[in-house]
Amino acid sequence: MSFNRKRVALACNFCRSRKRRCDARKPSCSTCIELDAECHYDELPAQRIDTSGGSREILNRLRDIEAVLETQSEKIAALSSDFRAPSSHMQSETSPQSHTSVPVTGLQPGVGGIGGAGVPFTPWSFSSMDAQSEFPNLPPLTIPVKHKTSSSYLLSLPSMKALIGEYPTDLFFLLESKNPLPPELSFDTWPTSQPPVEIRRDVTDRLVDTFFSTAHHNHPILDRDEFNEIYSRFLETGPDSSIESALCMVAFALGEIAASPPNPPNFSTSPPGMRYMQHAMPTIIALSSWSFSFSLLLPQALVLASVYFAYIVRPLQSWRLIYSASTILQFKLSGIDTREEGPNSLESIIRLFWSCFLVECDRLAELELPRSGLQQLTDEISLPTCTNLGLMQSTCYLAEISIRRLLNRIHNSLYPSKKHVLTLSSTTLMAPDDFSIDEISSMMVVCDELHAQLETWHASIPEAFRPMLSVASPAIESNDREAILRIRYFAARHIIYRPFVLYIATHGLERASESIFDKASMCIESCRYYIHNTTQILAKPSQYTWTFALSSLGAVVVLTLASLSPDLRHMVPDIDELQSVAIENIRPWASSSLEAVVSILEDMRRKQRILSRV
């Protein structure tokens, strides 16, 4: 569906930031008068965004593809409508109109808030807020409750149950919830006061430098100059129970874990950085659970602590901390706490928002956990300016936010939960037998449109930073951030075309068209590329260890099902090698709950080898 919009010569800052129609009346337009908002106009529209220096290239590219993405959003709305109508199991429980968003009054438009200070580009969004009602079936940018893309769901498929037996539907949640923390990080054994910790300036200087050159690139929520001021005061006063001290300790811990060698000794009982986290966590937990005087330093410490627990392969603790940070952010966004804490406070809130979004989505993709509500605000929050990163790092950070949003749309377009009176969990909702040939055929146009959006995302990344798409990482990888983007690409492509592999593995090719077979082939290829490309990241500690390990399990399940299908097995002659690569990638982390993943993969490989000889 398309429509024409009348555009005035110059919209006011408020209407432009909110993407509303503006009648350009002066001194105040009709919209601002109606909403009692301050109405301002830029005298020189071409100069309202600073495009000096190296940021010009990315800003220009982002502007260029806005029109393309807008058109594709309209296409997928129409396609989703056609696809969902005949397929009752594809009806989503959510839509953009069903979300109840917190009113974002804490950030004032025109002064660097929503859409003001950020890059003027919102991927996968409507051209205006007024146009949203025109597309009621456009899948939201959230992960649906009880979706069917998790590894647990794949293990529950009849073919996989027949191969390796039946596992609990909430297997990975049970494993994580029963996986004890090291005693030093267990709340039950914490003393009332922080334990002593030795602080040596030469050591902490190195850890701070390591933090800003590694973990900071994935979550640029701190400004280096502002942190240095806090760090200097910390060195003068020493460790204490303040949030400033806790923030420094978390940065030290991340610097130590990020610099640790592959497969550190005693990783599960005494991970690198634990001595600093042991001192920081009592302050962080106490303030986040009982204090209502929220400084931005608290959510910053919570987000970085969440990232630390992701590094040490503790996803539930990581989720709990990011959930707390999200709660505090919603106080800020709702206007309940509107105090400004410095000239960069608004930009800091935006950066915190997107880091919470990234971490929470990675947890929800594999674990059925409560939602914080931040995902529902993604259309209202601009992308961060990332002035605290270099051009390459800021490009990769923005690109990862964008593809995470696309992955959420894929979840909602193809894998929403099926309403059923006997529904118990996401892993029992739907087996491939539920798909008819007509339903699979109707999915093709939606899958192709999602794939087109994925390709547009990849092409929009400036060529100098665009990840190469190959079966293995280049011999010399310029940076891990590009590797992450390549892995995200293959994860998205695999999930888009997974239903076609599951259909053929269950029903065969008797009624399947050549197009269905081609799409199954693309899924198999994407799974193969995914497994090979994760080797680089899983070789050392990172915040992605648990996420990529579980996704690798899902990819191996799909490949194994294909290898057991008479119609697909010729496409997976290297199934034993792929299973072995995944096992060796994850084995260094088997001291954590990922030991169960290694055990499942080894069982799968053993039984697949037996069946291949029959």
Coordinates of C-alpha atoms in Angstrom, one line a residue, residues 143-465:
I143 CA 10.2 -10.8 20.6
P144 CA 6.8 -12.4 21.1
V145 CA 5.9 -14.2 24.3
K146 CA 6.3 -18.0 23.9
H147 CA 7.9 -17.8 20.4
K148 CA 9.2 -20.8 18.5
T149 CA 12.8 -19.9 17.6
S150 CA 14.5 -21.1 20.7
S151 CA 16.8 -24.1 20.9
S152 CA 14.4 -25.7 23.5
Y153 CA 11.6 -25.6 20.9
L154 CA 13.8 -27.4 18.3
L155 CA 14.7 -30.1 20.8
S156 CA 11.0 -30.8 21.3
L157 CA 10.4 -31.5 17.6
P158 CA 9.2 -35.1 17.1
S159 CA 12.1 -36.0 14.9
M160 CA 14.6 -34.7 17.4
K161 CA 12.8 -36.5 20.3
A162 CA 13.1 -39.7 18.3
L163 CA 16.8 -39.2 17.9
I164 CA 18.0 -38.0 21.3
G165 CA 15.0 -38.5 23.6
E166 CA 12.8 -36.0 25.4
Y167 CA 14.1 -33.1 27.4
P168 CA 12.2 -30.7 29.7
T169 CA 10.5 -27.9 27.8
D170 CA 12.2 -25.3 30.0
L171 CA 15.6 -27.2 30.0
F172 CA 17.9 -24.2 29.8
F173 CA 16.0 -22.1 32.4
L174 CA 16.2 -25.1 34.8
L175 CA 19.9 -25.5 34.2
E176 CA 20.7 -21.8 34.8
S177 CA 18.4 -21.4 37.8
K178 CA 20.1 -24.4 39.5
N179 CA 23.6 -23.4 38.5
P180 CA 25.1 -22.0 41.8
L181 CA 27.2 -18.8 41.7
P182 CA 30.7 -18.7 43.2
P183 CA 30.3 -18.2 46.9
E184 CA 31.9 -14.8 46.7
L185 CA 29.1 -13.6 44.3
S186 CA 26.2 -15.3 46.2
F187 CA 23.9 -12.9 47.9
D188 CA 23.3 -15.4 50.7
T189 CA 27.0 -15.3 51.8
W190 CA 27.7 -11.6 51.4
P191 CA 28.9 -9.8 54.5
T192 CA 27.1 -6.6 55.6
S193 CA 30.1 -4.5 54.4
Q194 CA 32.3 -4.8 51.3
P195 CA 35.3 -7.1 51.6
P196 CA 38.7 -5.4 51.3
V197 CA 40.2 -5.2 47.9
E198 CA 43.7 -4.2 46.9
I199 CA 43.8 -1.2 44.5
R200 CA 47.1 -0.6 42.6
R201 CA 47.1 2.4 40.3
D202 CA 49.2 0.7 37.6
V203 CA 46.8 -2.3 37.6
T204 CA 43.6 -0.4 37.5
D205 CA 44.9 2.0 34.9
R206 CA 45.5 -1.0 32.6
L207 CA 42.1 -2.5 33.4
V208 CA 40.3 0.8 32.6
D209 CA 42.2 1.1 29.2
T210 CA 41.3 -2.5 28.4
F211 CA 37.6 -1.9 29.3
F212 CA 37.4 1.1 27.0
S213 CA 39.1 -0.8 24.1
T214 CA 36.9 -3.9 24.4
A215 CA 33.6 -4.1 26.3
H216 CA 33.0 -0.4 25.9
H217 CA 32.7 -0.8 22.1
N218 CA 29.7 -3.2 22.6
H219 CA 28.0 -1.0 25.1
P220 CA 29.2 2.7 24.8
I221 CA 27.2 3.9 27.8
L222 CA 30.1 5.8 29.5
D223 CA 31.9 9.0 28.4
R224 CA 35.6 8.5 28.9
D225 CA 36.2 12.0 30.2
E226 CA 33.4 11.8 32.7
F227 CA 34.5 8.4 33.9
N228 CA 38.0 9.6 34.3
E229 CA 36.8 12.3 36.8
I230 CA 35.0 9.6 38.8
Y231 CA 38.0 7.3 38.6
S232 CA 40.3 10.1 39.8
R233 CA 38.1 10.7 42.9
F234 CA 38.0 6.9 43.5
L235 CA 41.8 6.8 43.6
E236 CA 41.8 9.6 46.1
T237 CA 39.2 8.2 48.5
G238 CA 39.6 4.5 47.9
P239 CA 36.9 1.8 47.7
D240 CA 33.7 2.5 49.6
S241 CA 30.0 1.8 49.4
S242 CA 29.2 4.6 46.9
I243 CA 27.7 4.0 43.4
E244 CA 30.8 5.8 42.0
S245 CA 33.1 3.2 43.6
A246 CA 30.8 0.4 42.4
L247 CA 30.9 1.7 38.8
C248 CA 34.7 1.8 38.9
M249 CA 34.8 -1.7 40.3
V250 CA 32.6 -3.1 37.5
A251 CA 34.8 -1.4 34.9
F252 CA 37.8 -3.1 36.5
A253 CA 36.1 -6.4 36.4
L254 CA 35.1 -6.1 32.7
G255 CA 38.7 -5.0 31.9
E256 CA 40.1 -8.1 33.6
I257 CA 37.6 -10.6 32.1
A258 CA 38.0 -9.1 28.6
A259 CA 41.8 -9.4 28.8
S260 CA 41.8 -13.0 30.1
P261 CA 43.1 -15.8 27.9
P262 CA 40.9 -18.4 26.2
N263 CA 39.5 -21.0 28.6
P264 CA 40.7 -19.4 31.9
P265 CA 41.4 -21.8 34.7
N266 CA 38.8 -22.1 37.5
F267 CA 36.4 -20.1 35.3
S268 CA 33.2 -21.4 36.9
T269 CA 34.3 -21.0 40.5
S270 CA 36.7 -18.0 40.4
P271 CA 36.2 -16.1 37.1
P272 CA 38.5 -13.2 36.2
G273 CA 37.3 -9.9 37.8
M274 CA 35.3 -11.6 40.6
R275 CA 37.2 -9.8 43.4
Y276 CA 36.1 -6.4 42.0
M277 CA 32.5 -7.6 41.4
Q278 CA 32.4 -9.0 45.0
H279 CA 33.0 -5.5 46.2
A280 CA 30.6 -3.7 43.8
M281 CA 27.5 -6.0 43.9
P282 CA 26.2 -5.2 47.4
T283 CA 26.0 -1.5 46.6
I284 CA 24.4 -2.2 43.2
I285 CA 21.8 -4.7 44.5
A286 CA 20.9 -2.5 47.5
L287 CA 20.5 0.7 45.5
S288 CA 18.6 -0.9 42.6
S289 CA 16.2 -2.8 44.9
W290 CA 15.5 -0.3 47.6
S291 CA 16.5 3.2 46.6
F292 CA 14.3 5.6 44.6
S293 CA 16.9 8.3 44.2
F294 CA 18.1 7.2 40.8
S295 CA 21.4 8.6 39.5
L296 CA 22.3 7.6 36.0
L297 CA 25.4 6.0 37.5
L298 CA 23.2 3.3 38.9
P299 CA 21.7 2.0 35.6
Q300 CA 25.2 2.4 34.0
A301 CA 26.6 0.2 36.7
L302 CA 23.7 -2.3 36.3
V303 CA 24.1 -2.6 32.6
L304 CA 27.9 -3.1 32.8
A305 CA 27.4 -5.6 35.7
S306 CA 24.9 -7.4 33.4
V307 CA 27.5 -7.5 30.7
Y308 CA 30.0 -9.0 33.1
F309 CA 27.7 -11.8 34.1
A310 CA 27.2 -12.5 30.4
Y311 CA 31.0 -12.8 30.1
I312 CA 31.1 -15.4 32.8
V313 CA 28.1 -17.3 31.2
R314 CA 25.5 -16.5 33.7
P315 CA 22.5 -15.4 31.6
L316 CA 19.8 -15.4 34.3
Q317 CA 21.9 -13.0 36.5
S318 CA 22.6 -10.9 33.4
W319 CA 18.9 -10.7 32.7
R320 CA 18.0 -9.8 36.3
L321 CA 20.4 -6.9 36.3
I322 CA 19.3 -5.6 32.9
Y323 CA 15.7 -5.8 34.0
S324 CA 16.5 -3.6 37.0
A325 CA 18.3 -1.1 34.8
S326 CA 15.3 -1.0 32.5
T327 CA 13.0 -0.2 35.4
I328 CA 15.1 2.8 36.3
L329 CA 15.2 3.9 32.7
Q330 CA 11.4 3.9 32.6
F331 CA 11.3 6.2 35.5
K332 CA 13.5 8.6 33.5
L333 CA 11.5 8.2 30.3
S334 CA 8.2 8.6 31.9
G335 CA 9.1 11.9 33.4
I336 CA 8.8 10.8 37.0
D337 CA 12.5 11.6 37.5
T338 CA 13.4 14.4 35.1
R339 CA 16.5 15.8 36.8
E340 CA 19.3 16.4 34.5
E341 CA 22.7 15.2 35.7
G342 CA 24.9 17.0 33.2
P343 CA 25.1 18.3 29.6
N344 CA 25.1 14.7 28.3
S345 CA 22.4 13.2 30.5
L346 CA 19.8 12.9 27.7
E347 CA 22.3 11.2 25.3
S348 CA 23.3 8.9 28.2
I349 CA 19.7 7.8 28.6
I350 CA 19.5 7.0 24.9
R351 CA 22.7 4.9 25.0
L352 CA 21.5 3.1 28.1
F353 CA 18.2 2.3 26.4
W354 CA 19.7 0.6 23.4
S355 CA 22.2 -1.3 25.5
C356 CA 19.3 -2.6 27.7
F357 CA 17.5 -3.5 24.5
L358 CA 20.3 -5.5 23.0
V359 CA 21.1 -7.5 26.2
E360 CA 17.4 -8.2 27.0
C361 CA 16.6 -9.3 23.5
D362 CA 19.5 -11.8 23.5
R363 CA 18.2 -13.3 26.8
L364 CA 14.5 -13.4 25.6
A365 CA 15.5 -15.1 22.3
E366 CA 16.4 -18.3 24.3
L367 CA 14.7 -18.0 27.7
E368 CA 11.0 -17.4 28.4
L369 CA 11.4 -14.5 30.9
P370 CA 9.3 -11.4 31.8
R371 CA 9.6 -8.4 29.5
S372 CA 10.8 -5.1 30.9
G373 CA 8.6 -3.1 28.5
L374 CA 11.5 -1.2 26.8
Q375 CA 11.1 -3.1 23.6
Q376 CA 7.7 -1.4 23.1
L377 CA 9.5 2.1 23.0
T378 CA 11.9 1.4 20.2
D379 CA 9.9 3.4 17.7
E380 CA 10.1 6.5 20.0
I381 CA 13.7 6.5 20.9
S382 CA 16.3 7.8 18.4
L383 CA 19.6 6.0 17.8
P384 CA 22.5 7.3 19.9
T385 CA 25.0 9.7 18.4
C386 CA 27.9 7.6 19.6
T387 CA 30.3 10.5 19.9
N388 CA 32.2 8.5 22.4
L389 CA 33.2 5.9 19.7
G390 CA 35.2 6.1 16.5
L391 CA 33.5 5.9 13.2
M392 CA 34.1 2.2 12.7
Q393 CA 32.9 1.3 16.2
S394 CA 29.9 3.5 16.0
T395 CA 28.9 2.1 12.6
C396 CA 29.1 -1.5 14.0
Y397 CA 27.1 -0.5 17.1
L398 CA 24.3 1.1 15.2
A399 CA 24.3 -1.8 12.7
E400 CA 23.9 -4.3 15.6
I401 CA 21.0 -2.4 17.0
S402 CA 19.4 -2.4 13.6
I403 CA 19.7 -6.1 12.9
R404 CA 18.6 -7.0 16.5
R405 CA 15.4 -5.1 15.6
L406 CA 15.1 -7.0 12.4
L407 CA 15.6 -10.3 14.2
N408 CA 12.7 -9.3 16.5
R409 CA 10.5 -8.6 13.5
I410 CA 11.4 -12.1 12.1
H411 CA 10.3 -13.6 15.4
N412 CA 7.0 -11.8 15.2
S413 CA 6.4 -12.4 11.5
L414 CA 7.1 -16.1 11.4
Y415 CA 7.2 -17.5 14.9
P416 CA 4.5 -16.0 17.1
S417 CA 2.9 -18.2 19.7
K418 CA -0.2 -20.3 18.8
K419 CA -3.1 -19.7 21.1
H420 CA -4.4 -23.1 22.4
V421 CA -6.3 -24.1 25.5
L422 CA -3.6 -26.7 26.3
T423 CA -0.6 -24.4 25.7
L424 CA 2.0 -24.8 28.4
S425 CA 5.3 -23.4 27.0
S426 CA 6.9 -22.2 23.8
T427 CA 8.4 -25.6 23.1
T428 CA 5.0 -27.4 23.0
L429 CA 3.2 -24.9 20.8
M430 CA 3.6 -26.2 17.3
A431 CA 5.4 -29.0 15.5
P432 CA 6.1 -28.9 11.7
D433 CA 3.2 -31.3 11.2
D434 CA 0.9 -28.3 11.8
F435 CA 2.1 -26.7 8.5
S436 CA 0.1 -27.4 5.4
I437 CA 1.6 -27.0 2.0
D438 CA -0.7 -24.0 1.5
E439 CA 0.6 -22.4 4.6
I440 CA 4.2 -23.0 3.8
S441 CA 3.6 -21.6 0.3
S442 CA 2.0 -18.5 1.7
M443 CA 5.0 -17.9 4.0
M444 CA 7.4 -17.6 1.0
V445 CA 6.5 -14.0 0.1
V446 CA 7.0 -12.9 3.7
C447 CA 10.3 -14.7 4.0
D448 CA 11.5 -13.2 0.8
E449 CA 10.6 -9.7 2.0
L450 CA 12.4 -10.3 5.3
H451 CA 15.4 -11.5 3.4
A452 CA 15.3 -8.4 1.2
Q453 CA 15.3 -6.3 4.4
L454 CA 18.3 -8.3 5.7
E455 CA 20.2 -7.7 2.4
T456 CA 19.3 -4.0 2.6
W457 CA 20.7 -3.8 6.1
H458 CA 24.0 -5.4 5.0
A459 CA 24.3 -3.2 1.9
S460 CA 23.7 -0.1 4.0
I461 CA 26.8 -0.6 6.1
P462 CA 29.7 1.5 4.7
E463 CA 31.9 -0.7 2.6
A464 CA 35.0 -0.1 4.7
F465 CA 33.2 -1.8 7.7

